[in-house]
Short mmCIF file of C-alpha atoms in Angstrom, two decimals:
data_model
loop_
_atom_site.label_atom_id
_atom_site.label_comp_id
_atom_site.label_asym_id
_atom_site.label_seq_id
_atom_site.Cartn_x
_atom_site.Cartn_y
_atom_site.Cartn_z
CA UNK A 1 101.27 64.81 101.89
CA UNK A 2 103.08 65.87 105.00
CA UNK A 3 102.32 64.52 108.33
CA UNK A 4 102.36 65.75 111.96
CA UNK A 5 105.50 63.78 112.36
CA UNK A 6 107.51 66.32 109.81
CA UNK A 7 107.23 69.39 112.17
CA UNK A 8 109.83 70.91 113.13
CA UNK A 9 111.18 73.88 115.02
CA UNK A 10 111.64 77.20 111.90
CA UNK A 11 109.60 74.74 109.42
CA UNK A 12 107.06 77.31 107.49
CA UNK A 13 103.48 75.35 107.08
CA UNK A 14 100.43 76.62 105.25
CA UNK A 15 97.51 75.87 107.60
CA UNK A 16 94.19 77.63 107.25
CA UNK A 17 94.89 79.72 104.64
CA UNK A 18 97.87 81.15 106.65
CA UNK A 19 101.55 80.64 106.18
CA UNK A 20 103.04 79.99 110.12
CA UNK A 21 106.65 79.60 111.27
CA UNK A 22 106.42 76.88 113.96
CA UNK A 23 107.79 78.06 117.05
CA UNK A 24 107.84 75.31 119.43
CA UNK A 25 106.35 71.78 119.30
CA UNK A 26 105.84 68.91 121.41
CA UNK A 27 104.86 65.41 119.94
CA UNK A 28 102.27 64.34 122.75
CA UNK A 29 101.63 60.28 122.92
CA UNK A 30 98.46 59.64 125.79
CA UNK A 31 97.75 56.86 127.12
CA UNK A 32 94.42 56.65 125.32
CA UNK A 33 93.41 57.89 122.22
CA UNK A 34 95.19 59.38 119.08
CA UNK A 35 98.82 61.06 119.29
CA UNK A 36 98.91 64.78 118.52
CA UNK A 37 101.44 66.98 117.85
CA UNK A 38 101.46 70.41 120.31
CA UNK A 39 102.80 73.86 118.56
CA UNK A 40 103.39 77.21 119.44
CA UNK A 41 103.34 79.05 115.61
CA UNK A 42 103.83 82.68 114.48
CA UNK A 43 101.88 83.83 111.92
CA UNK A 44 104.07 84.99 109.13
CA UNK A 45 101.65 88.38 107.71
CA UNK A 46 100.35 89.80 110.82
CA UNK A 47 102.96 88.43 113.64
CA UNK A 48 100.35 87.09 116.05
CA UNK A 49 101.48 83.82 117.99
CA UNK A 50 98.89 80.97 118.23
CA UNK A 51 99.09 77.64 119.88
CA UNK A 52 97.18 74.49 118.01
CA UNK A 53 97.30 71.20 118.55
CA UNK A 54 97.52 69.40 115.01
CA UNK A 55 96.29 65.55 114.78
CA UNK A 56 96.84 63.13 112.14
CA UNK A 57 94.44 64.27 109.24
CA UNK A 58 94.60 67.91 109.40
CA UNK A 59 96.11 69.32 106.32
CA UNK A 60 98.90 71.78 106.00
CA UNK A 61 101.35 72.24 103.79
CA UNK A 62 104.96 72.82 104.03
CA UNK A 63 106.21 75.64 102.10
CA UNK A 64 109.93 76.08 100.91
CA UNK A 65 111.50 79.41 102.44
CA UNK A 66 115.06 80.75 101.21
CA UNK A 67 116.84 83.14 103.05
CA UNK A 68 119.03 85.66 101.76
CA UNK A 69 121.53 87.87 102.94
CA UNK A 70 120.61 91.75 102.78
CA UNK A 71 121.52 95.05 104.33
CA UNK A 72 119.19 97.60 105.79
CA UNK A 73 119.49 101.39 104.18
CA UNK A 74 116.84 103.34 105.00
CA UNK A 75 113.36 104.43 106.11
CA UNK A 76 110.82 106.30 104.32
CA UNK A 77 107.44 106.79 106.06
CA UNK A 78 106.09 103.22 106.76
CA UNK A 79 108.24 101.21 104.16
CA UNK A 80 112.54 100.50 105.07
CA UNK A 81 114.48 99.59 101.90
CA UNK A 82 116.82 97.09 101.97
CA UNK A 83 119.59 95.67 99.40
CA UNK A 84 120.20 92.25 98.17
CA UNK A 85 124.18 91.68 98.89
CA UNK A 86 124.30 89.26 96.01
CA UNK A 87 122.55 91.00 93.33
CA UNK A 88 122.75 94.66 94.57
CA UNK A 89 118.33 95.16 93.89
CA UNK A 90 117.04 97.58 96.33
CA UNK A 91 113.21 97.02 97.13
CA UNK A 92 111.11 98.39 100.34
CA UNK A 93 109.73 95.72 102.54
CA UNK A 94 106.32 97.23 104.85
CA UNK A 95 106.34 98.38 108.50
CA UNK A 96 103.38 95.68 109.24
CA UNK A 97 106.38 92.55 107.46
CA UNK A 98 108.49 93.77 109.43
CA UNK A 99 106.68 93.76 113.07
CA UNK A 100 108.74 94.70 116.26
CA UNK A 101 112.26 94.13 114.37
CA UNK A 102 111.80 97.76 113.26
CA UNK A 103 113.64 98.95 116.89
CA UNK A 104 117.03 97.44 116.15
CA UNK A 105 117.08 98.40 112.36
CA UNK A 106 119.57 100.65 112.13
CA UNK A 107 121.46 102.01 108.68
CA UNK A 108 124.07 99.51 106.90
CA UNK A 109 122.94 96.59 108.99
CA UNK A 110 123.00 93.24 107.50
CA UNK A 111 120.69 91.13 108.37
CA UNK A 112 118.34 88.30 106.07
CA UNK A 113 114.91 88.30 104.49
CA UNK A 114 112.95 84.86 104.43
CA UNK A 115 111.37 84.23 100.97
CA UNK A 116 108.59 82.04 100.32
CA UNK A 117 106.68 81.63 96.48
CA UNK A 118 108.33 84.93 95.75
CA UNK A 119 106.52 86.79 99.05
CA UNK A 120 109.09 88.06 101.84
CA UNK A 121 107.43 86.66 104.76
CA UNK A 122 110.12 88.51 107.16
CA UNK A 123 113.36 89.92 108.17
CA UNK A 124 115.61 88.12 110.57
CA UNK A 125 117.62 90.35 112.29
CA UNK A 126 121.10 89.42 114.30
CA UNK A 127 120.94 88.00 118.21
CA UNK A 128 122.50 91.41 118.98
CA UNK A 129 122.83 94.80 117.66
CA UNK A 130 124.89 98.10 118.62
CA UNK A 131 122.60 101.31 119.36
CA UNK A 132 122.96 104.56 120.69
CA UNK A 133 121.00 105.74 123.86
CA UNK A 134 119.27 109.71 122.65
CA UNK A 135 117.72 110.31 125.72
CA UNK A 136 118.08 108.97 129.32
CA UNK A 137 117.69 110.42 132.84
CA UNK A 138 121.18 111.18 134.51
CA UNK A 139 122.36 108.69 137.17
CA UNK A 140 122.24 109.53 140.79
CA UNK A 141 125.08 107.71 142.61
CA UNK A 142 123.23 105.56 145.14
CA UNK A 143 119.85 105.19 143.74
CA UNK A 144 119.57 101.61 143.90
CA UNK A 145 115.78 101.64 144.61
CA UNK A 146 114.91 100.75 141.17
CA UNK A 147 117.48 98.05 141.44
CA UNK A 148 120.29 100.05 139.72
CA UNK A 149 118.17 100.84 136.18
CA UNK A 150 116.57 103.75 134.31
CA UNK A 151 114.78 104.23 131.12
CA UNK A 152 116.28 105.08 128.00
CA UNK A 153 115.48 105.88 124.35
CA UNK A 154 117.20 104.80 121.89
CA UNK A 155 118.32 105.94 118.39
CA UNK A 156 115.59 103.43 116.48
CA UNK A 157 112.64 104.38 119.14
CA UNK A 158 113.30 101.51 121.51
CA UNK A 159 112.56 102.01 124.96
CA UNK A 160 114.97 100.13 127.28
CA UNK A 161 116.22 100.01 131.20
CA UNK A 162 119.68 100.23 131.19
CA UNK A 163 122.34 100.07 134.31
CA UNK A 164 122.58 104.02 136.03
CA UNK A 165 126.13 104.62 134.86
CA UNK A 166 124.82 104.73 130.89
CA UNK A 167 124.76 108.23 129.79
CA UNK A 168 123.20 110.02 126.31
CA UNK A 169 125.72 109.53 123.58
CA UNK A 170 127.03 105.84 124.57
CA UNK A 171 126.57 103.06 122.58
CA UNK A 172 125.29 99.85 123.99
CA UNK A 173 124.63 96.38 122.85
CA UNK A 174 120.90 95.16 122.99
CA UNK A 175 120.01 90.91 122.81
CA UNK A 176 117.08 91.65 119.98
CA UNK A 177 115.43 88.49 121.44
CA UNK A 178 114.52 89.70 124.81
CA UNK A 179 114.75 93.62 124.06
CA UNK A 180 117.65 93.79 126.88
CA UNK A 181 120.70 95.76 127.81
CA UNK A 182 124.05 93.54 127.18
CA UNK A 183 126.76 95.50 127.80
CA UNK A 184 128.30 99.44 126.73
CA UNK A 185 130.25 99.13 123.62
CA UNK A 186 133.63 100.23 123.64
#
């Protein structure tokens, strides 16, 4: 049986009938009483984040995840189909697994799924990816009240701020962590 000492950062526990993906933890030591075990964890089916402390004696239960390599193909309605790059399958994955990693799925991107007791608990998508900006308000040379940004849509439905020189058509490259502008491709 696992203990609170075996969490780690990316380890995938069963705990109250819910499968998490620990987040953050901090192994907590006071100077009286028990030691505990702090953790920031995402739940795995409907995204929310959730911070618990976990003591010796609560149960949870780790649960093996593989990843595997796949490549994004298309959209239809409110499932995307993907492709296994080893095996060539092709199987839709839902909008609600997926979460906020739909806005920088864009066609022929590889990217991995992470598999646990034959249930895709998510997709894990690169650190950055290249979009095109559809729609953005044209720059006005020295408009530097909004400290040198404007809005702009991009080609999955992302809403950005991007620098004032950016114009419709360009591509740029967005950090999928934060949701930022990186830099115009060229």
């Amino acid at each position: 049986m696992p203990t609170i000492t075996d969490i780690t950062k990316g380890l995938i526990i069963k705990f109250e009938n819910s499968i998490y993906e620990v987040l953050d933890f901090l192994h907590v030591k006071p100077g009286k009483g028990h030691a505990f075990v702090r953790t920031k964890m995402r739940n795995l089916r409907d995204g929310t984040i959730i911070t618990k402390s976990l003591k010796n004696g609560d149960y949870f239960e780790i649960i093996p995840a593989e990843e595997r390599e796949v490549q994004f193909l298309y959209k239809s309605g409110k499932e995307y189909f993907f492709m296994d790059l080893e095996t060539y399958e092709q199987f839709p994955i839902s909008e609600e697994i997926i979460g906020e990693n739909k806005f920088y799925l864009k066609e022929e991107l590889n990217c991995k799924i992470r598999i646990a007791k034959n249930e895709i608990l998510g997709v894990i998508i690169p650190n950055f990816v290249t979009l095109k900006i559809v729609s953005t308000e044209p720059g006005v040379r020295g408009n530097t009240v909004q400290g040198g940004s404007k809005p702009a849509l991009l080609e999955t439905g992302l809403k950005i701020k991007v620098p004032l020189f950016l114009k419709e058509g360009e591509e740029i490259v967005v950090d999928t962590r934060t949701g930022e502008y990186i830099e115009r491709k060229q």
